[in-house]
Structures are given as C-alpha cells and as structure tokens.
C-alpha cells in the first residue's frame, strides 16, 4: 500500500516537473519528455514539436550573448524526434531538425566555433575567442544519426539519410544515403525498389 502511494506521488511529481520545464520553451507540443541532469540555455529561442523525447544529460544552448557579442539564435525541432543520452546542441544562428528523426547517444550539433583558424586568433586563448557561425545546421525529415556523431556548422543533411557512428559531418549530406567517416562521406545510396 505504501509503495503504491509512493509510486503515485513520484509519478505526479515527475509529470509536474515535465510541465514546468515544457512551459519555459518558446513552443512545445504534446507528449514532452526530458530525462535527468539536463541543461537548457535560453529556452525562449527553442521550439519543440509533438512527441519530443530526450534522455539524461540533454544539453541544448541558444546563446544570445557571449563576451560582448549579441546573437539571435533559433532552434526548431520537429515532431516525433528522439534524443538518447549525452546530447549537446549549441546555437548562435539557427539549427533546424525535421520530423521523425532519431539520435543516438554522445552527439554534438553546433552552428558555430570559438574563433576562426587564422594566425591572429592564436593570440587569444580559445575561451576568449569570439563565437563565429559559418551558417545554420539543417537536418531534414526521417534522419537517423548514430552514436558519437559531430555535426558541424553550415551543413544540411538530406531527408531519409543515415549518419554512421562516430562520423564528423562537415559538408552537406544528400538525401537517401548513408554517410560515415571523418570527415563523413557517402558510402551508400539508398535506392527505392518497388516490390
């Protein structure tokens, strides 16, 4: 009896906490779920679709100010998107994720860098370099991103694509293909065969 009451109380508190978190976002659809130990920076710039799920240690950051720089970040995540554990999304520009996408664990998605790779930047410590965006990240519908992937700035990933584990995506990915490697390259085209 006591165990049942305890479970009901824990379930009630969990649901209440989920609602409080959900209401902080600019927009969030139905069926929202987020795990423990999350970090959410500036949820007012983040839109989530229906059936959003993120497991433990989800870190999503929309930076509007950094060391004297002002930004207008925008993160848009579509419907039916699932993130497993240890995800880090960092945005100063725009990151857009389509519907029905699945993300493994230990994934990094960013639209910016700390400084550029020119010699003058070496005079500054990496932490003191200005944030620079080369362009937005766009992940289209039905994309599956494997474990340990890094998706870098100014990249579009085409619909129905698969990003192999531990890939580093530095260039656009065509639709309907599998990419892998560092940097990621197309290793297979997914061709429709009528049955």
PDB file of C-alpha atoms in Angstrom:
ATOM      1  CA  UNK A   1       0.000   0.000   0.000  1.00  0.00           C
ATOM      2  CA  UNK A   2       2.750   2.462   0.976  1.00  0.00           C
ATOM      3  CA  UNK A   3       4.713   1.511  -2.158  1.00  0.00           C
ATOM      4  CA  UNK A   4       1.678   2.271  -4.373  1.00  0.00           C
ATOM      5  CA  UNK A   5       1.193   5.662  -2.735  1.00  0.00           C
ATOM      6  CA  UNK A   6       4.905   6.428  -3.092  1.00  0.00           C
ATOM      7  CA  UNK A   7       4.805   5.477  -6.810  1.00  0.00           C
ATOM      8  CA  UNK A   8       1.748   7.683  -7.386  1.00  0.00           C
ATOM      9  CA  UNK A   9       3.409  10.627  -5.653  1.00  0.00           C
ATOM     10  CA  UNK A  10       6.636  10.141  -7.657  1.00  0.00           C
ATOM     11  CA  UNK A  11       4.668   9.909 -10.921  1.00  0.00           C
ATOM     12  CA  UNK A  12       2.703  13.059 -10.041  1.00  0.00           C
ATOM     13  CA  UNK A  13       5.887  14.988  -9.190  1.00  0.00           C
ATOM     14  CA  UNK A  14       7.621  13.781 -12.370  1.00  0.00           C
ATOM     15  CA  UNK A  15       4.689  14.907 -14.542  1.00  0.00           C
ATOM     16  CA  UNK A  16       4.528  18.275 -12.771  1.00  0.00           C
ATOM     17  CA  UNK A  17       8.272  18.807 -13.300  1.00  0.00           C
ATOM     18  CA  UNK A  18       7.918  17.936 -17.015  1.00  0.00           C
ATOM     19  CA  UNK A  19       5.125  20.507 -17.396  1.00  0.00           C
ATOM     20  CA  UNK A  20       7.206  23.204 -15.663  1.00  0.00           C
ATOM     21  CA  UNK A  21      10.165  22.531 -17.982  1.00  0.00           C
ATOM     22  CA  UNK A  22       7.969  22.347 -21.103  1.00  0.00           C
ATOM     23  CA  UNK A  23       6.333  25.706 -20.366  1.00  0.00           C
ATOM     24  CA  UNK A  24       9.695  27.506 -20.463  1.00  0.00           C
ATOM     25  CA  UNK A  25      10.170  26.880 -24.199  1.00  0.00           C
ATOM     26  CA  UNK A  26       9.022  29.310 -26.876  1.00  0.00           C
ATOM     27  CA  UNK A  27       6.817  26.478 -28.120  1.00  0.00           C
ATOM     28  CA  UNK A  28       6.447  22.832 -27.134  1.00  0.00           C
ATOM     29  CA  UNK A  29       3.966  20.297 -28.476  1.00  0.00           C
ATOM     30  CA  UNK A  30       2.163  17.443 -26.770  1.00  0.00           C
ATOM     31  CA  UNK A  31       3.910  14.418 -25.220  1.00  0.00           C
ATOM     32  CA  UNK A  32       7.058  16.137 -23.940  1.00  0.00           C
ATOM     33  CA  UNK A  33       9.649  14.128 -22.016  1.00  0.00           C
ATOM     34  CA  UNK A  34      13.155  15.005 -20.802  1.00  0.00           C
ATOM     35  CA  UNK A  35      15.499  12.982 -18.592  1.00  0.00           C
ATOM     36  CA  UNK A  36      17.630  13.968 -15.627  1.00  0.00           C
ATOM     37  CA  UNK A  37      20.651  16.300 -15.418  1.00  0.00           C
ATOM     38  CA  UNK A  38      19.674  18.466 -18.399  1.00  0.00           C
ATOM     39  CA  UNK A  39      20.975  21.938 -19.287  1.00  0.00           C
ATOM     40  CA  UNK A  40      18.671  24.298 -21.186  1.00  0.00           C
ATOM     41  CA  UNK A  41      20.050  27.752 -22.011  1.00  0.00           C
ATOM     42  CA  UNK A  42      17.541  30.343 -23.197  1.00  0.00           C
ATOM     43  CA  UNK A  43      14.513  28.124 -23.921  1.00  0.00           C
ATOM     44  CA  UNK A  44      12.724  31.256 -25.183  1.00  0.00           C
ATOM     45  CA  UNK A  45      14.573  30.705 -28.510  1.00  0.00           C
ATOM     46  CA  UNK A  46      13.699  26.993 -28.772  1.00  0.00           C
ATOM     47  CA  UNK A  47      10.633  25.411 -30.423  1.00  0.00           C
ATOM     48  CA  UNK A  48       9.774  21.740 -29.959  1.00  0.00           C
ATOM     49  CA  UNK A  49       7.206  19.718 -31.871  1.00  0.00           C
ATOM     50  CA  UNK A  50       4.897  16.966 -30.654  1.00  0.00           C
ATOM     51  CA  UNK A  51       6.286  13.760 -29.123  1.00  0.00           C
ATOM     52  CA  UNK A  52       9.649  15.246 -28.135  1.00  0.00           C
ATOM     53  CA  UNK A  53      11.841  12.921 -26.096  1.00  0.00           C
ATOM     54  CA  UNK A  54      15.333  13.494 -24.699  1.00  0.00           C
ATOM     55  CA  UNK A  55      17.046  11.156 -22.260  1.00  0.00           C
ATOM     56  CA  UNK A  56      19.517  12.025 -19.483  1.00  0.00           C
ATOM     57  CA  UNK A  57      22.173  14.727 -19.791  1.00  0.00           C
ATOM     58  CA  UNK A  58      20.485  16.609 -22.636  1.00  0.00           C
ATOM     59  CA  UNK A  59      22.277  19.944 -23.176  1.00  0.00           C
ATOM     60  CA  UNK A  60      20.700  22.485 -25.511  1.00  0.00           C
ATOM     61  CA  UNK A  61      22.050  26.033 -25.618  1.00  0.00           C
ATOM     62  CA  UNK A  62      20.770  29.043 -27.532  1.00  0.00           C
ATOM     63  CA  UNK A  63      23.390  31.752 -26.968  1.00  0.00           C
ATOM     64  CA  UNK A  64      22.095  35.308 -27.400  1.00  0.00           C
ATOM     65  CA  UNK A  65      25.098  36.959 -25.714  1.00  0.00           C
ATOM     66  CA  UNK A  66      28.758  35.951 -25.321  1.00  0.00           C
ATOM     67  CA  UNK A  67      31.630  38.220 -24.251  1.00  0.00           C
ATOM     68  CA  UNK A  68      30.105  41.392 -25.708  1.00  0.00           C
ATOM     69  CA  UNK A  69      28.621  39.739 -28.797  1.00  0.00           C
ATOM     70  CA  UNK A  70      24.860  39.630 -29.414  1.00  0.00           C
ATOM     71  CA  UNK A  71      23.146  36.859 -31.359  1.00  0.00           C
ATOM     72  CA  UNK A  72      19.621  35.914 -32.471  1.00  0.00           C
ATOM     73  CA  UNK A  73      19.605  32.128 -32.040  1.00  0.00           C
ATOM     74  CA  UNK A  74      16.782  29.913 -33.213  1.00  0.00           C
ATOM     75  CA  UNK A  75      16.410  26.182 -32.594  1.00  0.00           C
ATOM     76  CA  UNK A  76      13.457  24.406 -34.181  1.00  0.00           C
ATOM     77  CA  UNK A  77      12.855  20.700 -33.573  1.00  0.00           C
ATOM     78  CA  UNK A  78      10.032  18.933 -35.407  1.00  0.00           C
ATOM     79  CA  UNK A  79       7.562  16.223 -34.418  1.00  0.00           C
ATOM     80  CA  UNK A  80       8.478  12.718 -33.245  1.00  0.00           C
ATOM     81  CA  UNK A  81      12.130  13.469 -32.520  1.00  0.00           C
ATOM     82  CA  UNK A  82      14.030  11.259 -30.071  1.00  0.00           C
ATOM     83  CA  UNK A  83      17.397  12.057 -28.497  1.00  0.00           C
ATOM     84  CA  UNK A  84      19.216   9.416 -26.463  1.00  0.00           C
ATOM     85  CA  UNK A  85      21.709  10.290 -23.698  1.00  0.00           C
ATOM     86  CA  UNK A  86      24.507  12.864 -23.682  1.00  0.00           C
ATOM     87  CA  UNK A  87      23.375  15.192 -26.479  1.00  0.00           C
ATOM     88  CA  UNK A  88      24.891  18.678 -26.857  1.00  0.00           C
ATOM     89  CA  UNK A  89      23.289  21.232 -29.201  1.00  0.00           C
ATOM     90  CA  UNK A  90      24.880  24.704 -29.358  1.00  0.00           C
ATOM     91  CA  UNK A  91      23.375  27.555 -31.369  1.00  0.00           C
ATOM     92  CA  UNK A  92      24.078  31.237 -32.063  1.00  0.00           C
ATOM     93  CA  UNK A  93      22.478  31.278 -35.528  1.00  0.00           C
ATOM     94  CA  UNK A  94      19.942  28.570 -36.472  1.00  0.00           C
ATOM     95  CA  UNK A  95      19.589  24.840 -36.014  1.00  0.00           C
ATOM     96  CA  UNK A  96      16.575  23.136 -37.555  1.00  0.00           C
ATOM     97  CA  UNK A  97      15.683  19.458 -37.120  1.00  0.00           C
ATOM     98  CA  UNK A  98      12.815  17.942 -39.110  1.00  0.00           C
ATOM     99  CA  UNK A  99      10.181  15.370 -38.197  1.00  0.00           C
ATOM    100  CA  UNK A 100      10.748  11.717 -37.302  1.00  0.00           C
ATOM    101  CA  UNK A 101      14.465  11.974 -36.540  1.00  0.00           C
ATOM    102  CA  UNK A 102      16.326   9.601 -34.228  1.00  0.00           C
ATOM    103  CA  UNK A 103      19.592  10.474 -32.476  1.00  0.00           C
ATOM    104  CA  UNK A 104      21.910   8.004 -30.731  1.00  0.00           C
ATOM    105  CA  UNK A 105      23.990   8.981 -27.716  1.00  0.00           C
ATOM    106  CA  UNK A 106      27.028  11.280 -27.335  1.00  0.00           C
ATOM    107  CA  UNK A 107      26.106  13.587 -30.241  1.00  0.00           C
ATOM    108  CA  UNK A 108      27.329  17.152 -30.788  1.00  0.00           C
ATOM    109  CA  UNK A 109      25.499  19.569 -33.103  1.00  0.00           C
ATOM    110  CA  UNK A 110      26.765  23.142 -33.484  1.00  0.00           C
ATOM    111  CA  UNK A 111      26.347  26.096 -35.831  1.00  0.00           C
ATOM    112  CA  UNK A 112      29.420  27.948 -34.509  1.00  0.00           C
ATOM    113  CA  UNK A 113      33.065  27.821 -33.458  1.00  0.00           C
ATOM    114  CA  UNK A 114      35.238  29.679 -30.976  1.00  0.00           C
ATOM    115  CA  UNK A 115      37.075  31.954 -33.398  1.00  0.00           C
ATOM    116  CA  UNK A 116      38.499  31.087 -36.797  1.00  0.00           C
ATOM    117  CA  UNK A 117      41.560  29.100 -37.838  1.00  0.00           C
ATOM    118  CA  UNK A 118      43.711  32.065 -38.833  1.00  0.00           C
ATOM    119  CA  UNK A 119      47.000  33.024 -37.177  1.00  0.00           C
ATOM    120  CA  UNK A 120      45.649  36.192 -35.498  1.00  0.00           C
ATOM    121  CA  UNK A 121      43.235  34.111 -33.413  1.00  0.00           C
ATOM    122  CA  UNK A 122      46.171  32.245 -31.841  1.00  0.00           C
ATOM    123  CA  UNK A 123      46.930  35.389 -29.837  1.00  0.00           C
ATOM    124  CA  UNK A 124      43.741  34.726 -27.851  1.00  0.00           C
ATOM    125  CA  UNK A 125      43.012  31.814 -25.561  1.00  0.00           C
ATOM    126  CA  UNK A 126      40.299  29.610 -27.149  1.00  0.00           C
ATOM    127  CA  UNK A 127      37.852  30.584 -24.394  1.00  0.00           C
ATOM    128  CA  UNK A 128      38.352  34.283 -25.229  1.00  0.00           C
ATOM    129  CA  UNK A 129      37.897  33.998 -28.993  1.00  0.00           C
ATOM    130  CA  UNK A 130      34.663  35.394 -30.448  1.00  0.00           C
ATOM    131  CA  UNK A 131      31.912  32.999 -31.451  1.00  0.00           C
ATOM    132  CA  UNK A 132      31.649  32.704 -35.241  1.00  0.00           C
ATOM    133  CA  UNK A 133      28.941  30.973 -37.283  1.00  0.00           C
ATOM    134  CA  UNK A 134      29.684  29.804 -40.816  1.00  0.00           C
ATOM    135  CA  UNK A 135      25.980  29.090 -41.305  1.00  0.00           C
ATOM    136  CA  UNK A 136      22.987  27.179 -39.954  1.00  0.00           C
ATOM    137  CA  UNK A 137      22.552  23.449 -39.484  1.00  0.00           C
ATOM    138  CA  UNK A 138      19.519  21.908 -41.196  1.00  0.00           C
ATOM    139  CA  UNK A 139      18.585  18.285 -40.575  1.00  0.00           C
ATOM    140  CA  UNK A 140      15.659  17.227 -42.774  1.00  0.00           C
ATOM    141  CA  UNK A 141      12.917  14.651 -42.041  1.00  0.00           C
ATOM    142  CA  UNK A 142      13.499  10.960 -41.240  1.00  0.00           C
ATOM    143  CA  UNK A 143      17.213  11.244 -40.473  1.00  0.00           C
ATOM    144  CA  UNK A 144      18.924   8.699 -38.226  1.00  0.00           C
ATOM    145  CA  UNK A 145      22.095   9.922 -36.503  1.00  0.00           C
ATOM    146  CA  UNK A 146      24.294   7.213 -34.971  1.00  0.00           C
ATOM    147  CA  UNK A 147      26.327   7.156 -31.761  1.00  0.00           C
ATOM    148  CA  UNK A 148      29.131   9.664 -31.234  1.00  0.00           C
ATOM    149  CA  UNK A 149      28.425  11.857 -34.274  1.00  0.00           C
ATOM    150  CA  UNK A 150      29.514  15.505 -34.606  1.00  0.00           C
ATOM    151  CA  UNK A 151      27.530  17.759 -36.962  1.00  0.00           C
ATOM    152  CA  UNK A 152      29.387  20.970 -37.714  1.00  0.00           C
ATOM    153  CA  UNK A 153      28.218  24.439 -38.904  1.00  0.00           C
ATOM    154  CA  UNK A 154      26.812  25.245 -42.352  1.00  0.00           C
ATOM    155  CA  UNK A 155      25.592  21.716 -43.054  1.00  0.00           C
ATOM    156  CA  UNK A 156      22.322  20.411 -44.481  1.00  0.00           C
ATOM    157  CA  UNK A 157      21.506  16.733 -44.028  1.00  0.00           C
ATOM    158  CA  UNK A 158      19.022  15.475 -46.612  1.00  0.00           C
ATOM    159  CA  UNK A 159      15.892  13.545 -45.753  1.00  0.00           C
ATOM    160  CA  UNK A 160      15.990   9.794 -45.111  1.00  0.00           C
ATOM    161  CA  UNK A 161      19.759   9.813 -44.579  1.00  0.00           C
ATOM    162  CA  UNK A 162      21.722   7.785 -42.055  1.00  0.00           C
ATOM    163  CA  UNK A 163      24.820   9.180 -40.325  1.00  0.00           C
ATOM    164  CA  UNK A 164      27.122   6.334 -39.242  1.00  0.00           C
ATOM    165  CA  UNK A 165      28.532   6.132 -35.725  1.00  0.00           C
ATOM    166  CA  UNK A 166      31.415   8.486 -34.866  1.00  0.00           C
ATOM    167  CA  UNK A 167      31.129  10.396 -38.164  1.00  0.00           C
ATOM    168  CA  UNK A 168      32.084  14.072 -38.327  1.00  0.00           C
ATOM    169  CA  UNK A 169      29.740  15.846 -40.744  1.00  0.00           C
ATOM    170  CA  UNK A 170      31.471  18.891 -42.271  1.00  0.00           C
ATOM    171  CA  UNK A 171      29.660  19.082 -45.640  1.00  0.00           C
ATOM    172  CA  UNK A 172      26.097  18.725 -46.904  1.00  0.00           C
ATOM    173  CA  UNK A 173      24.677  15.203 -46.967  1.00  0.00           C
ATOM    174  CA  UNK A 174      22.429  14.298 -49.916  1.00  0.00           C
ATOM    175  CA  UNK A 175      19.012  12.766 -49.253  1.00  0.00           C
ATOM    176  CA  UNK A 176      18.564   8.991 -49.197  1.00  0.00           C
ATOM    177  CA  UNK A 177      22.126   7.978 -48.408  1.00  0.00           C
ATOM    178  CA  UNK A 178      24.416   6.610 -45.716  1.00  0.00           C
ATOM    179  CA  UNK A 179      27.495   8.598 -44.710  1.00  0.00           C
ATOM    180  CA  UNK A 180      30.363   7.609 -42.414  1.00  0.00           C
ATOM    181  CA  UNK A 181      33.912   8.599 -41.527  1.00  0.00           C
ATOM    182  CA  UNK A 182      35.964  11.635 -40.572  1.00  0.00           C
ATOM    183  CA  UNK A 183      35.068  13.706 -42.485  1.00  0.00           C
ATOM    184  CA  UNK A 184      31.814  11.969 -43.385  1.00  0.00           C
ATOM    185  CA  UNK A 185      31.483  10.759 -46.992  1.00  0.00           C
ATOM    186  CA  UNK A 186      28.725   8.906 -48.809  1.00  0.00           C
ATOM    187  CA  UNK A 187      29.242   5.148 -48.554  1.00  0.00           C
ATOM    188  CA  UNK A 188      25.861   4.054 -49.876  1.00  0.00           C
ATOM    189  CA  UNK A 189      22.900   5.464 -51.768  1.00  0.00           C
ATOM    190  CA  UNK A 190      19.527   4.208 -50.616  1.00  0.00           C
ATOM    191  CA  UNK A 191      17.574   3.281 -53.743  1.00  0.00           C
ATOM    192  CA  UNK A 192      13.842   2.662 -53.809  1.00  0.00           C
ATOM    193  CA  UNK A 193      12.880  -0.731 -55.210  1.00  0.00           C
ATOM    194  CA  UNK A 194       9.254  -1.459 -55.965  1.00  0.00           C
ATOM    195  CA  UNK A 195       8.161  -4.841 -54.647  1.00  0.00           C
TER     196      UNK A 195
END
